[in-house]
mmCIF file of C-alpha atoms and ligand atoms in Angstrom:
data_model
loop_
_atom_site.group_PDB
_atom_site.id
_atom_site.type_symbol
_atom_site.label_atom_id
_atom_site.label_comp_id
_atom_site.label_asym_id
_atom_site.label_seq_id
_atom_site.Cartn_x
_atom_site.Cartn_y
_atom_site.Cartn_z
ATOM 1 C CA UNK D 1 -21.110 -114.036 35.241
ATOM 2 C CA UNK D 2 -23.164 -114.408 38.436
ATOM 3 C CA UNK D 3 -24.572 -111.525 40.503
ATOM 4 C CA UNK D 4 -22.172 -109.568 42.697
ATOM 5 C CA UNK D 5 -22.427 -110.410 46.382
ATOM 6 C CA UNK D 6 -21.784 -107.354 48.562
ATOM 7 C CA UNK D 7 -20.789 -108.445 52.058
ATOM 8 C CA UNK D 8 -20.869 -105.841 54.830
ATOM 9 C CA UNK D 9 -19.962 -107.853 57.914
ATOM 10 C CA UNK D 10 -17.636 -110.824 57.488
ATOM 11 C CA UNK D 11 -15.873 -113.301 59.742
ATOM 12 C CA UNK D 12 -12.290 -114.118 58.769
ATOM 13 C CA UNK D 13 -11.064 -117.223 60.567
ATOM 14 C CA UNK D 14 -7.301 -117.445 61.045
ATOM 15 C CA UNK D 15 -7.049 -113.685 60.528
ATOM 16 C CA UNK D 16 -3.997 -113.491 62.824
ATOM 17 C CA UNK D 17 -2.012 -115.934 60.667
ATOM 18 C CA UNK D 18 0.068 -115.207 57.592
ATOM 19 C CA UNK D 19 -2.421 -115.192 54.713
ATOM 20 C CA UNK D 20 -5.499 -114.415 56.799
ATOM 21 C CA UNK D 21 -3.947 -111.249 58.236
ATOM 22 C CA UNK D 22 -2.826 -110.110 54.789
ATOM 23 C CA UNK D 23 -6.437 -110.599 53.654
ATOM 24 C CA UNK D 24 -7.727 -108.506 56.589
ATOM 25 C CA UNK D 25 -5.320 -105.685 55.628
ATOM 26 C CA UNK D 26 -6.490 -106.008 52.019
ATOM 27 C CA UNK D 27 -10.185 -105.742 52.958
ATOM 28 C CA UNK D 28 -9.630 -102.763 55.256
ATOM 29 C CA UNK D 29 -7.647 -100.964 52.540
ATOM 30 C CA UNK D 30 -9.705 -101.858 49.454
ATOM 31 C CA UNK D 31 -13.283 -102.265 50.748
ATOM 32 C CA UNK D 32 -14.109 -99.417 53.138
ATOM 33 C CA UNK D 33 -17.718 -100.455 53.836
ATOM 34 C CA UNK D 34 -16.821 -103.877 55.218
ATOM 35 C CA UNK D 35 -16.459 -104.815 58.897
ATOM 36 C CA UNK D 36 -14.244 -107.782 59.755
ATOM 37 C CA UNK D 37 -14.561 -110.059 62.783
ATOM 38 C CA UNK D 38 -11.368 -112.084 63.085
ATOM 39 C CA UNK D 39 -11.863 -115.463 64.760
ATOM 40 C CA UNK D 40 -8.491 -116.893 65.738
ATOM 41 C CA UNK D 41 -7.310 -119.362 68.368
ATOM 42 C CA UNK D 42 -3.851 -117.745 68.453
ATOM 43 C CA UNK D 43 -1.886 -120.967 68.118
ATOM 44 C CA UNK D 44 1.913 -120.753 67.754
ATOM 45 C CA UNK D 45 1.177 -119.474 64.191
ATOM 46 C CA UNK D 46 -1.279 -116.738 65.152
ATOM 47 C CA UNK D 47 -0.067 -113.305 66.254
ATOM 48 C CA UNK D 48 -2.412 -110.411 67.094
ATOM 49 C CA UNK D 49 0.421 -108.047 66.096
ATOM 50 C CA UNK D 50 -0.370 -108.981 62.483
ATOM 51 C CA UNK D 51 -3.578 -106.931 62.628
ATOM 52 C CA UNK D 52 -2.551 -104.399 65.286
ATOM 53 C CA UNK D 53 -3.096 -100.792 64.300
ATOM 54 C CA UNK D 54 -6.059 -101.453 62.022
ATOM 55 C CA UNK D 55 -9.064 -99.226 62.827
ATOM 56 C CA UNK D 56 -11.052 -100.581 65.788
ATOM 57 C CA UNK D 57 -14.352 -99.727 64.171
ATOM 58 C CA UNK D 58 -13.435 -101.919 61.181
ATOM 59 C CA UNK D 59 -11.735 -104.944 62.764
ATOM 60 C CA UNK D 60 -12.646 -106.888 65.904
ATOM 61 C CA UNK D 61 -10.641 -109.840 67.231
ATOM 62 C CA UNK D 62 -12.440 -112.756 68.873
ATOM 63 C CA UNK D 63 -9.965 -115.234 70.354
ATOM 64 C CA UNK D 64 -11.436 -118.708 70.031
ATOM 65 C CA UNK D 65 -11.461 -122.074 68.320
ATOM 66 C CA UNK D 66 -13.315 -122.782 65.064
ATOM 67 C CA UNK D 67 -14.182 -126.191 66.558
ATOM 68 C CA UNK D 68 -16.208 -124.497 69.348
ATOM 69 C CA UNK D 69 -19.860 -124.779 68.238
ATOM 70 C CA UNK D 70 -21.179 -122.712 71.169
ATOM 71 C CA UNK D 71 -18.837 -119.862 70.343
ATOM 72 C CA UNK D 72 -19.963 -120.011 66.708
ATOM 73 C CA UNK D 73 -23.592 -119.818 67.882
ATOM 74 C CA UNK D 74 -22.709 -116.587 69.672
ATOM 75 C CA UNK D 75 -20.721 -114.850 66.940
ATOM 76 C CA UNK D 76 -21.956 -116.062 63.537
ATOM 77 C CA UNK D 77 -25.508 -114.572 63.588
ATOM 78 C CA UNK D 78 -25.470 -111.067 62.113
ATOM 79 C CA UNK D 79 -22.588 -111.793 59.743
ATOM 80 C CA UNK D 80 -23.190 -112.263 56.040
ATOM 81 C CA UNK D 81 -20.109 -114.340 55.151
ATOM 82 C CA UNK D 82 -17.337 -116.464 56.624
ATOM 83 C CA UNK D 83 -13.974 -116.607 54.876
ATOM 84 C CA UNK D 84 -12.232 -119.624 56.346
ATOM 85 C CA UNK D 85 -8.424 -119.394 56.525
ATOM 86 C CA UNK D 86 -7.811 -120.957 59.964
ATOM 87 C CA UNK D 87 -5.850 -124.186 59.720
ATOM 88 C CA UNK D 88 -2.832 -126.059 60.852
ATOM 89 C CA UNK D 89 -0.791 -125.216 57.772
ATOM 90 C CA UNK D 90 2.710 -126.698 57.931
ATOM 91 C CA UNK D 91 3.508 -130.021 56.240
ATOM 92 C CA UNK D 92 6.517 -130.845 58.422
ATOM 93 C CA UNK D 93 4.437 -130.392 61.597
ATOM 94 C CA UNK D 94 1.726 -132.637 60.174
ATOM 95 C CA UNK D 95 4.253 -135.415 59.666
ATOM 96 C CA UNK D 96 5.508 -135.102 63.268
ATOM 97 C CA UNK D 97 1.992 -134.887 64.807
ATOM 98 C CA UNK D 98 -1.111 -135.144 62.587
ATOM 99 C CA UNK D 99 -3.724 -134.908 65.365
ATOM 100 C CA UNK D 100 -4.242 -131.110 65.478
ATOM 101 C CA UNK D 101 -4.515 -131.146 61.684
ATOM 102 C CA UNK D 102 -7.434 -133.564 61.769
ATOM 103 C CA UNK D 103 -9.079 -131.570 64.542
ATOM 104 C CA UNK D 104 -8.735 -128.031 63.206
ATOM 105 C CA UNK D 105 -8.778 -128.668 59.468
ATOM 106 C CA UNK D 106 -11.518 -131.309 59.318
ATOM 107 C CA UNK D 107 -13.635 -130.905 62.471
ATOM 108 C CA UNK D 108 -13.204 -127.110 62.445
ATOM 109 C CA UNK D 109 -14.447 -126.886 58.856
ATOM 110 C CA UNK D 110 -17.398 -129.142 59.707
ATOM 111 C CA UNK D 111 -18.408 -126.865 62.605
ATOM 112 C CA UNK D 112 -18.211 -123.752 60.429
ATOM 113 C CA UNK D 113 -20.287 -125.385 57.694
ATOM 114 C CA UNK D 114 -22.927 -126.326 60.238
ATOM 115 C CA UNK D 115 -22.986 -122.783 61.605
ATOM 116 C CA UNK D 116 -23.347 -121.351 58.081
ATOM 117 C CA UNK D 117 -26.185 -123.777 57.388
ATOM 118 C CA UNK D 118 -27.949 -122.878 60.636
ATOM 119 C CA UNK D 119 -27.684 -119.107 60.157
ATOM 120 C CA UNK D 120 -27.813 -119.016 56.342
ATOM 121 C CA UNK D 121 -24.406 -117.403 55.982
ATOM 122 C CA UNK D 122 -22.306 -117.501 52.820
ATOM 123 C CA UNK D 123 -19.050 -119.454 53.102
ATOM 124 C CA UNK D 124 -15.732 -119.203 51.292
ATOM 125 C CA UNK D 125 -13.244 -122.007 51.838
ATOM 126 C CA UNK D 126 -9.542 -121.231 51.458
ATOM 127 C CA UNK D 127 -7.687 -124.322 50.357
ATOM 128 C CA UNK D 128 -4.471 -125.423 48.736
ATOM 129 C CA UNK D 129 -3.158 -126.846 45.469
ATOM 130 C CA UNK D 130 -1.642 -129.679 47.529
ATOM 131 C CA UNK D 131 -4.977 -131.517 47.476
ATOM 132 C CA UNK D 132 -4.062 -132.545 43.905
ATOM 133 C CA UNK D 133 -0.855 -134.306 44.942
ATOM 134 C CA UNK D 134 2.193 -133.611 42.782
ATOM 135 C CA UNK D 135 3.367 -133.549 39.171
ATOM 136 C CA UNK D 136 6.575 -134.887 37.661
ATOM 137 C CA UNK D 137 9.257 -132.317 36.808
ATOM 138 C CA UNK D 138 9.021 -133.136 33.091
ATOM 139 C CA UNK D 139 5.198 -133.229 32.962
ATOM 140 C CA UNK D 140 3.821 -130.383 30.809
ATOM 141 C CA UNK D 141 0.517 -130.584 32.772
ATOM 142 C CA UNK D 142 -0.661 -128.126 35.417
ATOM 143 C CA UNK D 143 -3.455 -128.583 37.970
ATOM 144 C CA UNK D 144 -6.947 -127.545 36.886
ATOM 145 C CA UNK D 145 -10.303 -127.647 38.700
ATOM 146 C CA UNK D 146 -10.843 -131.075 37.095
ATOM 147 C CA UNK D 147 -7.623 -132.694 38.374
ATOM 148 C CA UNK D 148 -8.440 -135.675 40.639
ATOM 149 C CA UNK D 149 -7.671 -135.311 44.355
ATOM 150 C CA UNK D 150 -4.499 -137.214 45.368
ATOM 151 C CA UNK D 151 -3.107 -135.640 48.574
ATOM 152 C CA UNK D 152 0.227 -136.905 49.905
ATOM 153 C CA UNK D 153 0.792 -135.554 53.416
ATOM 154 C CA UNK D 154 -1.295 -135.567 56.590
ATOM 155 C CA UNK D 155 -1.693 -131.786 56.090
ATOM 156 C CA UNK D 156 -2.886 -131.992 52.498
ATOM 157 C CA UNK D 157 -5.164 -134.950 53.185
ATOM 158 C CA UNK D 158 -6.951 -132.986 55.930
ATOM 159 C CA UNK D 159 -7.318 -130.020 53.554
ATOM 160 C CA UNK D 160 -8.679 -132.376 50.882
ATOM 161 C CA UNK D 161 -11.139 -133.795 53.442
ATOM 162 C CA UNK D 162 -12.324 -130.299 54.315
ATOM 163 C CA UNK D 163 -12.834 -129.463 50.615
ATOM 164 C CA UNK D 164 -14.993 -132.587 50.284
ATOM 165 C CA UNK D 165 -17.143 -131.519 53.234
ATOM 166 C CA UNK D 166 -17.723 -128.135 51.602
ATOM 167 C CA UNK D 167 -18.740 -129.732 48.296
ATOM 168 C CA UNK D 168 -21.158 -132.067 50.095
ATOM 169 C CA UNK D 169 -22.730 -129.233 52.125
ATOM 170 C CA UNK D 170 -23.188 -127.153 48.966
ATOM 171 C CA UNK D 171 -24.829 -129.986 47.062
ATOM 172 C CA UNK D 172 -26.888 -131.600 49.846
ATOM 173 C CA UNK D 173 -27.973 -128.572 51.864
ATOM 174 C CA UNK D 174 -27.677 -125.902 49.180
ATOM 175 C CA UNK D 175 -25.081 -124.038 51.263
ATOM 176 C CA UNK D 176 -23.921 -120.885 49.469
ATOM 177 C CA UNK D 177 -20.279 -121.905 49.315
ATOM 178 C CA UNK D 178 -17.219 -121.407 47.105
ATOM 179 C CA UNK D 179 -13.749 -122.962 47.291
ATOM 180 C CA UNK D 180 -10.370 -121.668 46.156
ATOM 181 C CA UNK D 181 -7.171 -123.711 45.937
ATOM 182 C CA UNK D 182 -4.047 -121.580 45.869
ATOM 183 C CA UNK D 183 -0.359 -122.259 45.319
ATOM 184 C CA UNK D 184 2.562 -121.307 47.620
ATOM 185 C CA UNK D 185 2.281 -117.805 49.077
ATOM 186 C CA UNK D 186 5.125 -115.503 50.068
ATOM 187 C CA UNK D 187 5.211 -112.019 51.583
ATOM 188 C CA UNK D 188 5.077 -110.281 54.984
ATOM 189 C CA UNK D 189 3.925 -111.958 58.231
ATOM 190 C CA UNK D 190 4.848 -115.517 57.152
ATOM 191 C CA UNK D 191 5.976 -117.719 60.037
ATOM 192 C CA UNK D 192 9.711 -118.494 60.191
ATOM 193 C CA UNK D 193 9.004 -122.225 59.911
ATOM 194 C CA UNK D 194 8.193 -121.802 56.191
ATOM 195 C CA UNK D 195 10.820 -122.056 53.450
ATOM 196 C CA UNK D 196 11.383 -118.426 52.399
ATOM 197 C CA UNK D 197 11.241 -116.765 55.864
ATOM 198 C CA UNK D 198 13.310 -119.573 57.383
ATOM 199 C CA UNK D 199 16.138 -119.000 54.909
ATOM 200 C CA UNK D 200 15.984 -115.178 55.112
ATOM 201 C CA UNK D 201 16.126 -115.204 58.918
ATOM 202 C CA UNK D 202 18.878 -117.833 58.912
ATOM 203 C CA UNK D 203 21.006 -115.574 56.709
ATOM 204 C CA UNK D 204 20.271 -112.597 58.998
ATOM 205 C CA UNK D 205 21.453 -114.785 61.912
ATOM 206 C CA UNK D 206 24.616 -115.868 60.081
ATOM 207 C CA UNK D 207 23.331 -119.462 59.862
ATOM 208 C CA UNK D 208 23.541 -121.414 56.597
ATOM 209 C CA UNK D 209 20.124 -121.983 54.928
ATOM 210 C CA UNK D 210 18.830 -125.579 54.776
ATOM 211 C CA UNK D 211 17.718 -127.241 51.547
ATOM 212 C CA UNK D 212 15.731 -130.485 51.562
ATOM 213 C CA UNK D 213 16.522 -133.455 49.314
ATOM 214 C CA UNK D 214 18.033 -132.531 45.943
ATOM 215 C CA UNK D 215 16.581 -128.986 45.955
ATOM 216 C CA UNK D 216 14.784 -129.570 42.641
ATOM 217 C CA UNK D 217 11.215 -129.664 44.048
ATOM 218 C CA UNK D 218 9.131 -127.024 42.319
ATOM 219 C CA UNK D 219 6.655 -124.671 43.974
ATOM 220 C CA UNK D 220 4.400 -122.194 42.137
ATOM 221 C CA UNK D 221 4.945 -118.918 44.026
ATOM 222 C CA UNK D 222 2.321 -116.184 44.365
ATOM 223 C CA UNK D 223 2.488 -112.981 46.405
ATOM 224 C CA UNK D 224 -0.008 -113.139 49.258
ATOM 225 C CA UNK D 225 -1.539 -109.805 48.148
ATOM 226 C CA UNK D 226 -2.529 -111.429 44.837
ATOM 227 C CA UNK D 227 -4.060 -114.329 46.778
ATOM 228 C CA UNK D 228 -6.142 -111.799 48.747
ATOM 229 C CA UNK D 229 -7.486 -110.044 45.645
ATOM 230 C CA UNK D 230 -8.365 -113.425 44.128
ATOM 231 C CA UNK D 231 -10.233 -114.595 47.248
ATOM 232 C CA UNK D 232 -12.196 -111.330 47.267
ATOM 233 C CA UNK D 233 -13.091 -111.849 43.596
ATOM 234 C CA UNK D 234 -14.321 -115.400 44.260
ATOM 235 C CA UNK D 235 -16.230 -114.401 47.418
ATOM 236 C CA UNK D 236 -18.067 -111.568 45.711
ATOM 237 C CA UNK D 237 -18.361 -112.732 42.092
ATOM 238 C CA UNK D 238 -17.667 -116.480 42.060
ATOM 239 C CA UNK D 239 -20.406 -118.934 41.178
ATOM 240 C CA UNK D 240 -21.940 -120.767 44.138
ATOM 241 C CA UNK D 241 -20.752 -124.361 44.455
ATOM 242 C CA UNK D 242 -17.704 -123.737 42.249
ATOM 243 C CA UNK D 243 -13.997 -124.215 42.799
ATOM 244 C CA UNK D 244 -11.419 -121.714 41.486
ATOM 245 C CA UNK D 245 -7.687 -122.357 41.297
ATOM 246 C CA UNK D 246 -5.464 -119.390 42.216
ATOM 247 C CA UNK D 247 -1.936 -119.107 40.831
ATOM 248 C CA UNK D 248 0.372 -116.553 39.241
ATOM 249 C CA UNK D 249 2.567 -118.660 36.896
ATOM 250 C CA UNK D 250 5.403 -118.590 39.427
ATOM 251 C CA UNK D 251 6.991 -122.034 39.076
ATOM 252 C CA UNK D 252 10.523 -122.222 40.449
ATOM 253 C CA UNK D 253 12.597 -124.971 42.005
ATOM 254 C CA UNK D 254 13.733 -124.552 45.593
ATOM 255 C CA UNK D 255 17.423 -124.243 44.799
ATOM 256 C CA UNK D 256 16.698 -121.355 42.406
ATOM 257 C CA UNK D 257 14.676 -119.536 45.079
ATOM 258 C CA UNK D 258 17.371 -120.149 47.679
ATOM 259 C CA UNK D 259 20.142 -118.902 45.381
ATOM 260 C CA UNK D 260 18.108 -115.746 44.694
ATOM 261 C CA UNK D 261 17.745 -115.125 48.450
ATOM 262 C CA UNK D 262 21.488 -115.629 48.982
ATOM 263 C CA UNK D 263 22.360 -113.338 46.074
ATOM 264 C CA UNK D 264 19.942 -110.601 47.203
ATOM 265 C CA UNK D 265 21.385 -110.829 50.726
ATOM 266 C CA UNK D 266 24.982 -110.552 49.528
ATOM 267 C CA UNK D 267 26.010 -114.166 50.212
ATOM 268 C CA UNK D 268 27.690 -116.675 47.877
ATOM 269 C CA UNK D 269 25.075 -118.793 46.077
ATOM 270 C CA UNK D 270 26.474 -122.073 47.440
ATOM 271 C CA UNK D 271 26.486 -120.938 51.091
ATOM 272 C CA UNK D 272 23.823 -123.416 52.299
ATOM 273 C CA UNK D 273 23.503 -126.936 53.762
ATOM 274 C CA UNK D 274 21.794 -129.939 52.208
ATOM 275 C CA UNK D 275 19.581 -131.585 54.843
ATOM 276 C CA UNK D 276 17.347 -134.643 55.205
ATOM 277 C CA UNK D 277 14.450 -134.700 52.757
ATOM 278 C CA UNK D 278 10.815 -134.392 53.862
ATOM 279 C CA UNK D 279 9.137 -137.851 53.894
ATOM 280 C CA UNK D 280 6.706 -138.108 50.960
ATOM 281 C CA UNK D 281 7.974 -134.741 49.644
ATOM 282 C CA UNK D 282 5.758 -133.563 46.752
ATOM 283 C CA UNK D 283 7.861 -133.024 43.635
ATOM 284 C CA UNK D 284 6.105 -130.241 41.788
ATOM 285 C CA UNK D 285 2.990 -128.060 42.028
ATOM 286 C CA UNK D 286 1.739 -125.991 39.092
ATOM 287 C CA UNK D 287 -1.538 -124.099 38.774
ATOM 288 C CA UNK D 288 -3.569 -123.328 35.688
ATOM 289 C CA UNK D 289 -5.671 -120.364 36.856
ATOM 290 C CA UNK D 290 -7.418 -119.691 33.531
ATOM 291 C CA UNK D 291 -10.926 -120.267 34.953
ATOM 292 C CA UNK D 292 -10.418 -117.527 37.555
ATOM 293 C CA UNK D 293 -8.907 -115.153 34.999
ATOM 294 C CA UNK D 294 -11.546 -115.862 32.339
ATOM 295 C CA UNK D 295 -14.678 -115.864 34.526
ATOM 296 C CA UNK D 296 -13.784 -113.209 37.083
ATOM 297 C CA UNK D 297 -11.253 -111.100 35.177
ATOM 298 C CA UNK D 298 -8.644 -111.554 37.917
ATOM 299 C CA UNK D 299 -4.938 -111.055 37.222
ATOM 300 C CA UNK D 300 -1.942 -111.010 39.586
ATOM 301 C CA UNK D 301 -0.219 -107.660 40.097
ATOM 302 C CA UNK D 302 2.995 -108.852 41.761
ATOM 303 C CA UNK D 303 4.530 -110.567 38.759
ATOM 304 C CA UNK D 304 8.168 -109.619 39.466
ATOM 305 C CA UNK D 305 9.162 -112.484 41.789
ATOM 306 C CA UNK D 306 12.696 -111.242 42.488
ATOM 307 C CA UNK D 307 11.317 -107.767 43.301
ATOM 308 C CA UNK D 308 8.775 -109.352 45.650
ATOM 309 C CA UNK D 309 11.513 -111.419 47.265
ATOM 310 C CA UNK D 310 13.651 -108.309 47.769
ATOM 311 C CA UNK D 311 10.720 -106.511 49.455
ATOM 312 C CA UNK D 312 10.092 -109.578 51.636
ATOM 313 C CA UNK D 313 13.763 -109.696 52.674
ATOM 314 C CA UNK D 314 13.542 -105.992 53.594
ATOM 315 C CA UNK D 315 10.375 -106.689 55.619
ATOM 316 C CA UNK D 316 12.145 -109.368 57.711
ATOM 317 C CA UNK D 317 15.120 -107.039 58.241
ATOM 318 C CA UNK D 318 12.733 -104.317 59.466
ATOM 319 C CA UNK D 319 10.549 -106.591 61.617
ATOM 320 C CA UNK D 320 13.024 -108.584 63.681
ATOM 321 C CA UNK D 321 11.032 -108.047 66.937
ATOM 322 C CA UNK D 322 8.081 -109.713 65.152
ATOM 323 C CA UNK D 323 9.872 -112.947 64.159
ATOM 324 C CA UNK D 324 12.643 -113.227 66.747
ATOM 325 C CA UNK D 325 10.516 -114.816 69.543
ATOM 326 C CA UNK D 326 9.628 -117.811 67.303
ATOM 327 C CA UNK D 327 13.033 -118.387 65.734
ATOM 328 C CA UNK D 328 14.916 -120.389 68.367
ATOM 329 C CA UNK D 329 12.145 -122.912 69.081
ATOM 330 C CA UNK D 330 11.491 -123.362 65.357
ATOM 331 C CA UNK D 331 15.136 -124.121 64.630
ATOM 332 C CA UNK D 332 15.391 -126.461 67.644
ATOM 333 C CA UNK D 333 12.447 -128.449 66.251
ATOM 334 C CA UNK D 334 14.082 -128.681 62.815
ATOM 335 C CA UNK D 335 17.435 -129.673 64.311
ATOM 336 C CA UNK D 336 15.778 -132.545 66.205
ATOM 337 C CA UNK D 337 14.362 -133.758 62.857
ATOM 338 C CA UNK D 338 17.732 -133.532 61.123
ATOM 339 C CA UNK D 339 16.529 -130.610 59.033
HETATM 340 P P1 NAD G 1 -0.784 -119.916 59.284
HETATM 341 O O1 NAD G 1 -0.349 -121.179 59.941
HETATM 342 O O2 NAD G 1 0.171 -118.813 59.114
HETATM 343 O O3 NAD G 1 -2.042 -119.311 60.098
HETATM 344 C C1 NAD G 1 -3.080 -120.109 60.569
HETATM 345 C C2 NAD G 1 -3.933 -119.263 61.499
HETATM 346 O O4 NAD G 1 -5.057 -120.063 61.930
HETATM 347 C C3 NAD G 1 -3.210 -118.817 62.773
HETATM 348 O O5 NAD G 1 -3.523 -117.467 63.054
HETATM 349 C C4 NAD G 1 -3.763 -119.731 63.846
HETATM 350 O O6 NAD G 1 -3.751 -119.158 65.147
HETATM 351 C C5 NAD G 1 -5.191 -119.959 63.350
HETATM 352 N N1 NAD G 1 -5.779 -121.207 63.853
HETATM 353 C C6 NAD G 1 -5.220 -122.456 63.834
HETATM 354 N N2 NAD G 1 -6.062 -123.338 64.392
HETATM 355 C C7 NAD G 1 -7.183 -122.651 64.736
HETATM 356 C C8 NAD G 1 -8.420 -123.020 65.323
HETATM 357 N N3 NAD G 1 -8.669 -124.294 65.683
HETATM 358 N N4 NAD G 1 -9.360 -122.059 65.526
HETATM 359 C C9 NAD G 1 -9.116 -120.771 65.163
HETATM 360 N N5 NAD G 1 -7.961 -120.368 64.619
HETATM 361 C C10 NAD G 1 -7.003 -121.297 64.400
HETATM 362 O O7 NAD G 1 -1.418 -120.377 57.895
HETATM 363 P P2 NAD G 1 -1.357 -119.669 56.467
HETATM 364 O O8 NAD G 1 -0.118 -120.069 55.784
HETATM 365 O O9 NAD G 1 -1.688 -118.241 56.625
HETATM 366 O O10 NAD G 1 -2.568 -120.430 55.734
HETATM 367 C C11 NAD G 1 -3.896 -119.945 55.880
HETATM 368 C C12 NAD G 1 -4.818 -120.800 55.042
HETATM 369 O O11 NAD G 1 -4.442 -120.750 53.675
HETATM 370 C C13 NAD G 1 -4.818 -122.279 55.440
HETATM 371 O O12 NAD G 1 -6.139 -122.773 55.338
HETATM 372 C C14 NAD G 1 -3.936 -122.933 54.381
HETATM 373 O O13 NAD G 1 -4.299 -124.274 54.175
HETATM 374 C C15 NAD G 1 -4.248 -122.079 53.175
HETATM 375 N N6 NAD G 1 -3.201 -121.993 52.158
HETATM 376 C C16 NAD G 1 -1.937 -121.637 52.514
HETATM 377 C C17 NAD G 1 -0.970 -121.481 51.528
HETATM 378 C C18 NAD G 1 0.447 -121.052 51.870
HETATM 379 O O14 NAD G 1 1.281 -120.946 50.989
HETATM 380 N N7 NAD G 1 0.780 -120.766 53.114
HETATM 381 C C19 NAD G 1 -1.295 -121.712 50.183
HETATM 382 C C20 NAD G 1 -2.610 -122.096 49.865
HETATM 383 C C21 NAD G 1 -3.552 -122.216 50.862
HETATM 384 O O1 DAU G 2 1.174 -125.220 47.922
HETATM 385 C C1 DAU G 2 0.500 -124.559 48.960
HETATM 386 C C2 DAU G 2 1.115 -124.946 50.292
HETATM 387 O O2 DAU G 2 2.362 -124.271 50.374
HETATM 388 C C3 DAU G 2 0.222 -124.585 51.471
HETATM 389 O O3 DAU G 2 -0.955 -125.349 51.416
HETATM 390 C C4 DAU G 2 0.939 -124.838 52.800
HETATM 391 O O4 DAU G 2 0.136 -124.387 53.874
HETATM 392 C C5 DAU G 2 2.249 -124.078 52.785
HETATM 393 O O5 DAU G 2 2.970 -124.347 53.974
HETATM 394 C C6 DAU G 2 3.087 -124.469 51.569
HETATM 395 O O6 DAU G 2 3.503 -125.847 51.666
HETATM 396 P P1 DAU G 2 4.980 -126.331 51.285
HETATM 397 O O7 DAU G 2 5.255 -127.587 51.989
HETATM 398 O O8 DAU G 2 5.189 -126.267 49.807
HETATM 399 O O9 DAU G 2 5.817 -125.078 51.928
HETATM 400 P P2 DAU G 2 7.177 -125.004 52.791
HETATM 401 O O10 DAU G 2 7.449 -123.549 52.975
HETATM 402 O O11 DAU G 2 7.125 -125.861 53.997
HETATM 403 O O12 DAU G 2 8.251 -125.621 51.804
HETATM 404 C C7 DAU G 2 8.439 -125.126 50.478
HETATM 405 C C8 DAU G 2 9.455 -126.019 49.782
HETATM 406 O O13 DAU G 2 10.742 -125.829 50.382
HETATM 407 C C9 DAU G 2 9.163 -127.509 49.920
HETATM 408 O O14 DAU G 2 9.539 -128.176 48.716
HETATM 409 C C10 DAU G 2 10.068 -127.970 51.066
HETATM 410 C C11 DAU G 2 11.273 -127.055 50.909
HETATM 411 N N1 DAU G 2 11.995 -126.690 52.151
HETATM 412 C C12 DAU G 2 11.266 -126.219 53.210
HETATM 413 C C13 DAU G 2 11.906 -125.807 54.358
HETATM 414 C C14 DAU G 2 11.136 -125.297 55.558
HETATM 415 C C15 DAU G 2 13.381 -126.745 52.185
HETATM 416 O O15 DAU G 2 14.042 -127.155 51.208
HETATM 417 N N2 DAU G 2 14.010 -126.314 53.326
HETATM 418 C C16 DAU G 2 13.347 -125.858 54.414
HETATM 419 O O16 DAU G 2 13.986 -125.472 55.413
#
């Protein structure tokens, strides 16, 4: 096991988004000596409410773009690590308009790598299992760190590109970098465009949930809190230049997840609409996280998926003022796409 890195002053990009804000809460709660500077552009997916109420002496928000090299020159010096979550993150949006994905996910990562090189700052890159493409439903295999890259969508190809930049900067310039590739997250603060919050808020609104294709596509669900603890483990104890896959053995097909939501919300299990499939829709993701568990001793704590889903449903019931402003426009966009 490598030496423990003890960051004191970190930048979290995308810290007003879903997973980034959950990570900021995690750091504030679990690591009292650490100050967090959140760098976030506040796109449609970023909401400062996600980190409101955290102690001001622990968390500072800088509103800005990761592609802005001058801004990075101003804020990066003095920090000892960057944890890079900021991204355009939604596959359906990337199919409708790939441009912001190339800009933020590829160019933004490049700018951060250059800033880390210039100021000798450690870098952790938050990526996705989608870089590995998909698996067949009947394939016993799961993704490992050795699986070849084979991204399918504009979103996943820009994430794969950004991973490649990180690997090159680590090898060529000796940048102190690590990468993690995680499976599908669920939990509080997830935008209503994503599968689980979209269906929960549809049911709250009395609208039938929407299932793509044949509903048999499999995602490997992990609670976002477990993703946060894994990223912290890799940042502080991971080996420089290495990739770690993060997953919690949560494979389920979409129709099973949807039926669980309907059941937990007191609706009949067939009370949903079949809608147009996503072009190029990946069939199945599955993560083998044994390297992370073996090397860093990490294990997920939220292993009861239905319990986690129930808590997430309760969170959306209790936080309607948080999601309501985004709901109408999100559904209008889906309706225009036949979804
Ligand atoms: P999200 O869309 O909820 O949040 C993205 C955040 O990044 C927002 O706060 C947004 O304002 C900010 N942002 C976007 N462009 C920016 C820019 N140019 N400069 C600064 N900030 C910018 O995304 P998420 O679901 O929380 O995903 C976060 C990261 O985790 C992404 O890198 C994503 O690829 C990765 N990831 C997500 C999942 C998942 O299930 N959602 C799984 C594995 C990995
Ligand atoms: O695997 C990690 C990835 O998980 C992350 O890299 C992405 O940022 C994140 O958005 C997520 O990607 P997916 O495309 O898997 O997530 P999404 O929530 O969009 O969809 C999950 C599954 O549900 C997928 O098979 C498509 C399906 N779906 C989605 C929506 C929005 C539906 O059937 N109906 C829907 O309304």
